XYZ file of C-alpha atoms in Angstrom:
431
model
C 0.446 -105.498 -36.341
C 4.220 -105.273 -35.551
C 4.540 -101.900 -33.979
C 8.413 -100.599 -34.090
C 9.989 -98.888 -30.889
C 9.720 -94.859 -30.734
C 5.757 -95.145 -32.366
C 4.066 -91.930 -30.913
C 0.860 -91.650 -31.579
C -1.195 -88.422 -32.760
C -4.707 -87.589 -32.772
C -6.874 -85.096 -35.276
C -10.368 -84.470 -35.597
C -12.323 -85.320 -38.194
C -15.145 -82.213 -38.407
C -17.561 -83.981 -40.363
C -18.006 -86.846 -38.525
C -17.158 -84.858 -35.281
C -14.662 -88.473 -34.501
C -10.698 -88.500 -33.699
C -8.830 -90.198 -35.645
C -5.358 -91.676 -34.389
C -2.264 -91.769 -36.547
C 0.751 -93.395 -35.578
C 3.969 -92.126 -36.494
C 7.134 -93.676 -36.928
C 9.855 -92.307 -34.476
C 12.601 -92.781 -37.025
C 10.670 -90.632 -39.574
C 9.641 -87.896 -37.254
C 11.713 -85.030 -38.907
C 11.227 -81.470 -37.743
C 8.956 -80.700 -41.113
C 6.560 -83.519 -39.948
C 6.173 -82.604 -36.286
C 5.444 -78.732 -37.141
C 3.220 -80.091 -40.233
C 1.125 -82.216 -37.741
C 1.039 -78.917 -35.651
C -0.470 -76.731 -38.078
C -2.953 -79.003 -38.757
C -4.136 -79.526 -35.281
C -4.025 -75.882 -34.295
C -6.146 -74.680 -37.352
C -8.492 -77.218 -37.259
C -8.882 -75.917 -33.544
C -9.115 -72.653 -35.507
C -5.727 -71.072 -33.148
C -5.427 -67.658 -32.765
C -1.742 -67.963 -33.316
C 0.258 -67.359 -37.028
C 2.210 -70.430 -38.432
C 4.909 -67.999 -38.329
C 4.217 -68.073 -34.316
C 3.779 -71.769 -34.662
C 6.716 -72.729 -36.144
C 9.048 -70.230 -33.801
C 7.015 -71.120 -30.564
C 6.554 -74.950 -31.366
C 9.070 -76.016 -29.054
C 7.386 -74.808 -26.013
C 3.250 -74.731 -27.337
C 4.060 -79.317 -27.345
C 4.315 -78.988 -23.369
C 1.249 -79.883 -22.100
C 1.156 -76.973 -19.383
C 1.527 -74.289 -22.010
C -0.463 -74.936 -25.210
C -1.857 -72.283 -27.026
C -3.214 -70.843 -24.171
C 0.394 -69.875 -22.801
C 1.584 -68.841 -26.365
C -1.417 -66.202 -26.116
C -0.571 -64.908 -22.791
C 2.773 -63.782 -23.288
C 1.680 -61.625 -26.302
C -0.688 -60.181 -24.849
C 1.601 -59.177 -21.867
C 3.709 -56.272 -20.987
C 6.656 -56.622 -18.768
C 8.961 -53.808 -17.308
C 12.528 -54.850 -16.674
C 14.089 -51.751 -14.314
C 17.895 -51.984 -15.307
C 19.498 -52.918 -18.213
C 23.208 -54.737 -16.987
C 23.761 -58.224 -15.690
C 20.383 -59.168 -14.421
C 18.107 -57.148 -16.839
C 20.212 -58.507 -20.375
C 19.394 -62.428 -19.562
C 15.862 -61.515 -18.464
C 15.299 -59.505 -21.811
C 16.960 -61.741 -24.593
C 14.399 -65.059 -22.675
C 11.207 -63.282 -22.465
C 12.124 -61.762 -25.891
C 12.499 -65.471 -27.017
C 9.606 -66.580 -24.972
C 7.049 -64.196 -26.934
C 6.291 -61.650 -24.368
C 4.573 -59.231 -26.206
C 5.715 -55.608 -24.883
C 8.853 -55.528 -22.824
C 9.545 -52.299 -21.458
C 13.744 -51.064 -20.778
C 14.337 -48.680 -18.174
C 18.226 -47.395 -17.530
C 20.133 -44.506 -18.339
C 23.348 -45.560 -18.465
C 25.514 -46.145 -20.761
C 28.131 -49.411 -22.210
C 31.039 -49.360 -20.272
C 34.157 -51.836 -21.747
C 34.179 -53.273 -18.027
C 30.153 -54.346 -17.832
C 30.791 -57.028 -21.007
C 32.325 -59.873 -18.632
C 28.834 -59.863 -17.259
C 25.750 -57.847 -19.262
C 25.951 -59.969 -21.924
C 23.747 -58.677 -24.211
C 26.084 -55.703 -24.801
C 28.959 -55.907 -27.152
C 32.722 -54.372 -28.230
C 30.592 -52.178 -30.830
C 27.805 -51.004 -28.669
C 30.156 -48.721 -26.069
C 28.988 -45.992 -25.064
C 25.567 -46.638 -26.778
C 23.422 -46.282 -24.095
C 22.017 -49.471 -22.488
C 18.358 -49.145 -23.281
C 19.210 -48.915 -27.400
C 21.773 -51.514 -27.114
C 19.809 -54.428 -25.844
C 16.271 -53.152 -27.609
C 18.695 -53.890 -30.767
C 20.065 -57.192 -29.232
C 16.164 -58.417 -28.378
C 15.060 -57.224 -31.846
C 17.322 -59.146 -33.983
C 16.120 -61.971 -31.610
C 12.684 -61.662 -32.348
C 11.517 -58.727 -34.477
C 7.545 -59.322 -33.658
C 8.165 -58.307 -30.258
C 6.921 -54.602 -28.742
C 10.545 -52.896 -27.263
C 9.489 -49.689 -25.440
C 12.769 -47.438 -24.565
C 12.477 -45.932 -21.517
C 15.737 -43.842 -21.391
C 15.851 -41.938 -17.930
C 16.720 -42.049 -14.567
C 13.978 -44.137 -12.056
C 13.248 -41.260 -9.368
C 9.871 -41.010 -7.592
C 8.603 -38.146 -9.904
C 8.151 -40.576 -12.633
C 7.799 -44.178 -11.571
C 4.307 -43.749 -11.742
C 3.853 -43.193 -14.810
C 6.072 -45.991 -16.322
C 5.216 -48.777 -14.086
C 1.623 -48.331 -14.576
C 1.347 -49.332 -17.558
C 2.903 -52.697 -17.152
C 0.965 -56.110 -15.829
C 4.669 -57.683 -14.534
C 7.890 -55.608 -13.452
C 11.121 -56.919 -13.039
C 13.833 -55.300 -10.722
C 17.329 -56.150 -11.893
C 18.770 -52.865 -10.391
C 21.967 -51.821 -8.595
C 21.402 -50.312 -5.457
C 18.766 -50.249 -2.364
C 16.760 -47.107 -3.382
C 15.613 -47.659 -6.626
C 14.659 -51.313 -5.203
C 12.672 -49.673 -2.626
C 11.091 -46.954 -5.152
C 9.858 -49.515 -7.533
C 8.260 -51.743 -4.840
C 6.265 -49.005 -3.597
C 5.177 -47.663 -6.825
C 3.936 -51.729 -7.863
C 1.866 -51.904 -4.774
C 0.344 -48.279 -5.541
C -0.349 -49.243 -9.049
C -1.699 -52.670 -8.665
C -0.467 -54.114 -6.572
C 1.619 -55.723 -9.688
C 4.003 -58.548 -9.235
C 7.845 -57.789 -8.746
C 9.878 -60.287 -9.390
C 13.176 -58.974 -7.536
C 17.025 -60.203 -8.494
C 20.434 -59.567 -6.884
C 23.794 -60.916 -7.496
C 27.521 -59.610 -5.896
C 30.724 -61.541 -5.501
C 29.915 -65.284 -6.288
C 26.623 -65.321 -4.761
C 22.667 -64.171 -6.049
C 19.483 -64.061 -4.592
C 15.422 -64.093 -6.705
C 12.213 -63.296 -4.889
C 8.499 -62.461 -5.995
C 6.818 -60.048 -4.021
C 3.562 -58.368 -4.449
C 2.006 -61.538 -5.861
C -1.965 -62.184 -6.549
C -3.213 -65.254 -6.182
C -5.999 -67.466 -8.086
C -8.664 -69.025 -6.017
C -10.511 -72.004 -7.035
C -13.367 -70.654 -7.975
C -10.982 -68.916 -10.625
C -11.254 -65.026 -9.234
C -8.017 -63.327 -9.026
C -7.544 -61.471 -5.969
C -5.036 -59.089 -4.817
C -2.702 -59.387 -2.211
C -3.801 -56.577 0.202
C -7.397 -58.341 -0.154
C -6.285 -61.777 1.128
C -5.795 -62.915 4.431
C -2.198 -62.634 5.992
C -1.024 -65.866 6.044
C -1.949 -66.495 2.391
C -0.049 -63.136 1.338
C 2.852 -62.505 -0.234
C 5.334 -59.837 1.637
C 6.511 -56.445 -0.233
C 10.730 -55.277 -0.140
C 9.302 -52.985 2.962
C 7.860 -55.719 4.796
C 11.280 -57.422 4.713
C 13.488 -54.693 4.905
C 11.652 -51.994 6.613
C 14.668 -49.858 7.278
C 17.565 -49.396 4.599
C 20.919 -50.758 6.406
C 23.446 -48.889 7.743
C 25.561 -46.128 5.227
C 28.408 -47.158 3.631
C 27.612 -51.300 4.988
C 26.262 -52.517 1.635
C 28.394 -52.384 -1.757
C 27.491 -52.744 -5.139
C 29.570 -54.906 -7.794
C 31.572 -51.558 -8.447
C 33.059 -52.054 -4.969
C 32.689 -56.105 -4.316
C 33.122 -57.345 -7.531
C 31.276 -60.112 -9.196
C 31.473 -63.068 -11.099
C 30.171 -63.413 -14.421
C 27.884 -66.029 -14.627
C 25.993 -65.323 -11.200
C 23.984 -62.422 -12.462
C 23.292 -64.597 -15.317
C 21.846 -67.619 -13.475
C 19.709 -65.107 -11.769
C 18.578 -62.859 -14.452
C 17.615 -66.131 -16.278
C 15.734 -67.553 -12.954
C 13.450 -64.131 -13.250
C 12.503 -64.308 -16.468
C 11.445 -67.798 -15.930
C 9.318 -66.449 -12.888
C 8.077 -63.850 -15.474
C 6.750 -66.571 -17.771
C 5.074 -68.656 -14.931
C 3.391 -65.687 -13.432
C 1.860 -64.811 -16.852
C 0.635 -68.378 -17.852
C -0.094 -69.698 -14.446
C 2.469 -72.302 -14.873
C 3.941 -74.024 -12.093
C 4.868 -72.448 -8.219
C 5.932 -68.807 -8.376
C 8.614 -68.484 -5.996
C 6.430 -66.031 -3.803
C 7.273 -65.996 -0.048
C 10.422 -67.488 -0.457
C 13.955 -66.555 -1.311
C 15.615 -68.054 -3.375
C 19.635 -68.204 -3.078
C 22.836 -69.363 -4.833
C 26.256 -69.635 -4.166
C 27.852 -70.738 -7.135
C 31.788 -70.870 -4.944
C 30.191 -73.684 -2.872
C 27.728 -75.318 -5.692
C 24.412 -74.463 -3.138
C 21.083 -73.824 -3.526
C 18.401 -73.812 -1.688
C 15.385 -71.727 -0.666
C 14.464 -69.924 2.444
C 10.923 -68.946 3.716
C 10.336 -65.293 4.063
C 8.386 -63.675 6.585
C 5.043 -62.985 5.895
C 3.521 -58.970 5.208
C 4.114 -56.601 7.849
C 0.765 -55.608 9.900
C 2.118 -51.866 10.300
C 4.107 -52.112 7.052
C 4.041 -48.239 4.964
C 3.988 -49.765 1.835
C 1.615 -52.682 1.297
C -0.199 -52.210 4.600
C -1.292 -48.524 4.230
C -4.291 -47.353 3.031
C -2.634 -43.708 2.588
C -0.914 -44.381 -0.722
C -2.993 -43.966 -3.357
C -1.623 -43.161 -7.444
C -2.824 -39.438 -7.122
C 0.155 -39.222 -4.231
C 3.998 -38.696 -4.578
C 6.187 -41.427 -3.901
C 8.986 -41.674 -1.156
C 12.145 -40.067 -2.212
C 13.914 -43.200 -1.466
C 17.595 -41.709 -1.696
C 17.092 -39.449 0.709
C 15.585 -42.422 2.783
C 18.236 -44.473 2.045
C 20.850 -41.822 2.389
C 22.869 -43.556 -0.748
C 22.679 -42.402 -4.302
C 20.011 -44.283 -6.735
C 23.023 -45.795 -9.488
C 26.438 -48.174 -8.361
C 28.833 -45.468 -10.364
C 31.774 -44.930 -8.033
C 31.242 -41.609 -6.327
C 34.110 -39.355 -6.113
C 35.500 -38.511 -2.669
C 34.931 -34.881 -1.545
C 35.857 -35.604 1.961
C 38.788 -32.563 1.955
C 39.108 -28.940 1.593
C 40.385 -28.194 -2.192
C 43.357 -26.398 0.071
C 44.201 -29.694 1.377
C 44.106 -31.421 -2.342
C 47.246 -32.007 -4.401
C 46.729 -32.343 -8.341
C 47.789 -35.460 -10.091
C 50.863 -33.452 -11.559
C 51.976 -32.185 -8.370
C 51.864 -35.340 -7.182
C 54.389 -36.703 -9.777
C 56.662 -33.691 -8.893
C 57.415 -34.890 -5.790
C 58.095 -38.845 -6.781
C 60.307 -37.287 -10.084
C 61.989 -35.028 -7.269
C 63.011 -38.117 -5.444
C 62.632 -36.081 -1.954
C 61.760 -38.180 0.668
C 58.248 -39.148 1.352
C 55.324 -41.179 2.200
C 52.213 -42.391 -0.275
C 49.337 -44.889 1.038
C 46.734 -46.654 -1.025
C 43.724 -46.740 0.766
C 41.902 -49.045 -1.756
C 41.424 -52.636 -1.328
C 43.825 -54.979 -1.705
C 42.867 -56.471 -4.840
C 42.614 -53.301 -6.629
C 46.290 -52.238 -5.446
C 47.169 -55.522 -6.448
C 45.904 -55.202 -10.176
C 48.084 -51.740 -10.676
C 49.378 -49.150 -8.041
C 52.152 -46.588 -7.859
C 55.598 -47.632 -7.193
C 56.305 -45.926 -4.193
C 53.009 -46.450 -2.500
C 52.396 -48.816 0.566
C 48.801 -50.046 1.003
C 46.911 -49.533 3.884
C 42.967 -50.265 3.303
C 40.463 -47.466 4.005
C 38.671 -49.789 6.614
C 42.197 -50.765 8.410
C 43.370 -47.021 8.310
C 41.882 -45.337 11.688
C 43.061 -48.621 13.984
C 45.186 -47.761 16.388
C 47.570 -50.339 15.751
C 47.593 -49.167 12.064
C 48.399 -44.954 13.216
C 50.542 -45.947 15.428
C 53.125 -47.905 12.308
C 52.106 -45.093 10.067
C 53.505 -42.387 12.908
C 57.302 -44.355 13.027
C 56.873 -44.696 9.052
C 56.877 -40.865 9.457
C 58.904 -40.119 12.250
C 62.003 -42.289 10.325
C 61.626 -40.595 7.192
C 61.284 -36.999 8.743
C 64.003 -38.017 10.763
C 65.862 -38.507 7.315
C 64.609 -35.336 6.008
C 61.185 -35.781 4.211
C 59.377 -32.828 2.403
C 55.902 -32.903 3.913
C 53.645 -31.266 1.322
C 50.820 -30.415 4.026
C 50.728 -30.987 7.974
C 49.132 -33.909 8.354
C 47.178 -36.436 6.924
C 44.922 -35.656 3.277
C 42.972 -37.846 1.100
C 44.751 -37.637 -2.643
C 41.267 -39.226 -4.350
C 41.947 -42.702 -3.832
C 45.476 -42.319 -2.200
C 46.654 -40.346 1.193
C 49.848 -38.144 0.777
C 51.952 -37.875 4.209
């Protein structure tokens, strides 16, 4: 019998006769309608624990062989924690929304800003000022309404990480800034240990890790990590970063800037380590760091160190649920959010108000005004009369010493000096 290119074949069982029977279908009739058709018949003769609604929204991904129903029922029976709602936490949500992951959990407290939509893209024109949490719960729930959004509108501190990541079997940390990273690694490996799947991006470059990983052994037991030998183990943020960096050395997208799509590519990348952690799909990316620098077009993945012997976190036996955790910004010495801080580094005596300062440029008297800020933010909008000098070129000697004949020639020419001195005018330094 002539059999026309594209056949597929398909196979259902016959329960009386406990047999399979093989149907071929024709690859040029194989509409949509037929494929989920065959589907439903399969799955309920297989008696699936899944709704043709599920079916027929999931079908796409329950036909890969790795997945099946088994994966489907996974994810909705999981609960996943996604600490930060901007450009890493929106792709993450809106995939393992799609995906079917049962409870997804949203912890920020911020709120829309006009200038996070190049990037959290989730967010919208009409959702400013909404805060972040209720703005993608609405996003993920037009999505996929069957899915469990639980709001968790506060600040992440160590008097209540606890109690929120506890109740989660995954947690995802697509947060801004080095203590709240450090905070919700500790409190996973006190409540589980659970798996963190960890996410950065800044400038044109991002980075995805899993730490805290269990494994599966092959007699099918699940283990945890601190119960498996060191070399098989998966390494905690502690064990690689067991001291925060220096103050002031690492900057947040606020301060560096970042392009659009990298936080994307990342937040996606998590999510998919979400969904292979929860089905046992594929190689979680445990042990090894993933990075991307999208200016270059590179990938590639570098092995991590393995867990610290002497590490506080994962290696102590002194941290137990019934214990505080580490206040982290105090350990860090840098605030636990990537909002621009204001300056407070002068005397109120010292200050100048914004009208006062527009007194003296409408008075046309002689003087001097430096920009401290980078140069691509002076470039974007600055002050007439202002010469820019950045904050981390300002104290060099060569650098005083032009300022000092800047002064000396306009003194010399009869400049109004305000104050002796130098004084920091927020982001601007009035001589």
């Amino acid at each position: 019998m002539h059999q026309p290119i594209g056949m597929r074949p398909y196979i259902l069982r016959n329960s009386s006769e406990r047999q399979f029977t093989f149907h071929t279908i024709n690859a040029d009739r194989y509409s949509q309608s037929t494929n989920l058709q065959y589907l439903h018949i399969h799955f309920q003769m297989e008696k699936c624990d899944l709704t043709s609604a599920e079916i027929s929204r999931y079908s796409r991904q329950l036909i890969l062989p790795q997945f099946g129903v088994s994966g489907q029922l996974k994810l909705r029976s999981a609960r996943v924690l996604i600490v930060g709602c901007g450009g890493l936490g929106c792709p993450a949500a809106v995939y393992l929304t799609a995906a079917g992951v049962g409870t997804i959990g949203l912890v920020d407290d911020d709120k829309v800003e006009l200038n996070n939509l190049h990037r959290q893209i989730a967010h919208s024109e009409s959702t400013i000022n909404m805060s972040k949490v209720h703005s993608l719960a609405d996003r993920c729930m037009r999505l996929n309404s069957t899915v469990n959004i639980q709001i968790h509108e506060i600040h992440l501190d160590n008097t209540n990480a606890l109690d929120i990541i506890k109740k989660y079997d995954v947690i995802m940390d697509c947060s801004d800034n080095l203590a709240t990273r450090y905070l919700v690694n500790e409190a996973c490996a006190v409540t589980g240990p659970k798996p963190l799947v960890s996410g950065s991006a800044l400038r044109l470059e991002g980075q995805m890790t899993v730490y805290l990983t269990k494994r599966i052994l092959s007699t099918g037991e699940m283990l945890s990590p601190n119960k498996l030998p060191p070399e098989s183990r998966a390494p905690c943020f502690r064990c690689i970063y067991p001291v925060p960096p220096p103050k002031g050395s690492v900057h947040g997208c606020s301060e560096a800037g970042v392009f659009g799509v990298v936080p994307g590519i990342i937040g996606t990348m998590q999510a998919a380590e979400v969904i292979k952690l929860l089905t046992g799909i594929g190689d979680v990316h445990t042990g090894k760091l993933f990075l991307l620098d999208v200016e270059r077009n590179l990938t590639r993945s570098v092995k991590l160190r393995g867990p610290r012997p002497n590490c506080p976190v994962c290696e102590s036996s002194e941290l137990n649920i019934d214990k505080p955790l580490t206040n982290y910004v105090l350990f860090c010495g840098a605030p636990s959010c990537d909002k621009p801080r204001t300056m407070n580094m002068v005397m109120n005596a010292h200050r100048i108000t914004v009208q006062q300062l527009k007194n003296y440029i409408d008075s046309e008297l002689s003087h001097l005004l430096i920009d401290v800020r980078p140069k691509v933010e002076f470039d974007i909008c600055h002050l007439k009369s202002s010469i820019n000098v950045p904050l981390s070129e300002l104290f060099r000697d060569s650098v005083i010493s032009e300022i000092r004949q800047i002064m000396d020639t306009k003194i010399s020419k009869g400049a109004v000096l305000p104050f002796p001195g130098m004084y920091i005018f927020g982001s601007m330094i009035i001589l």
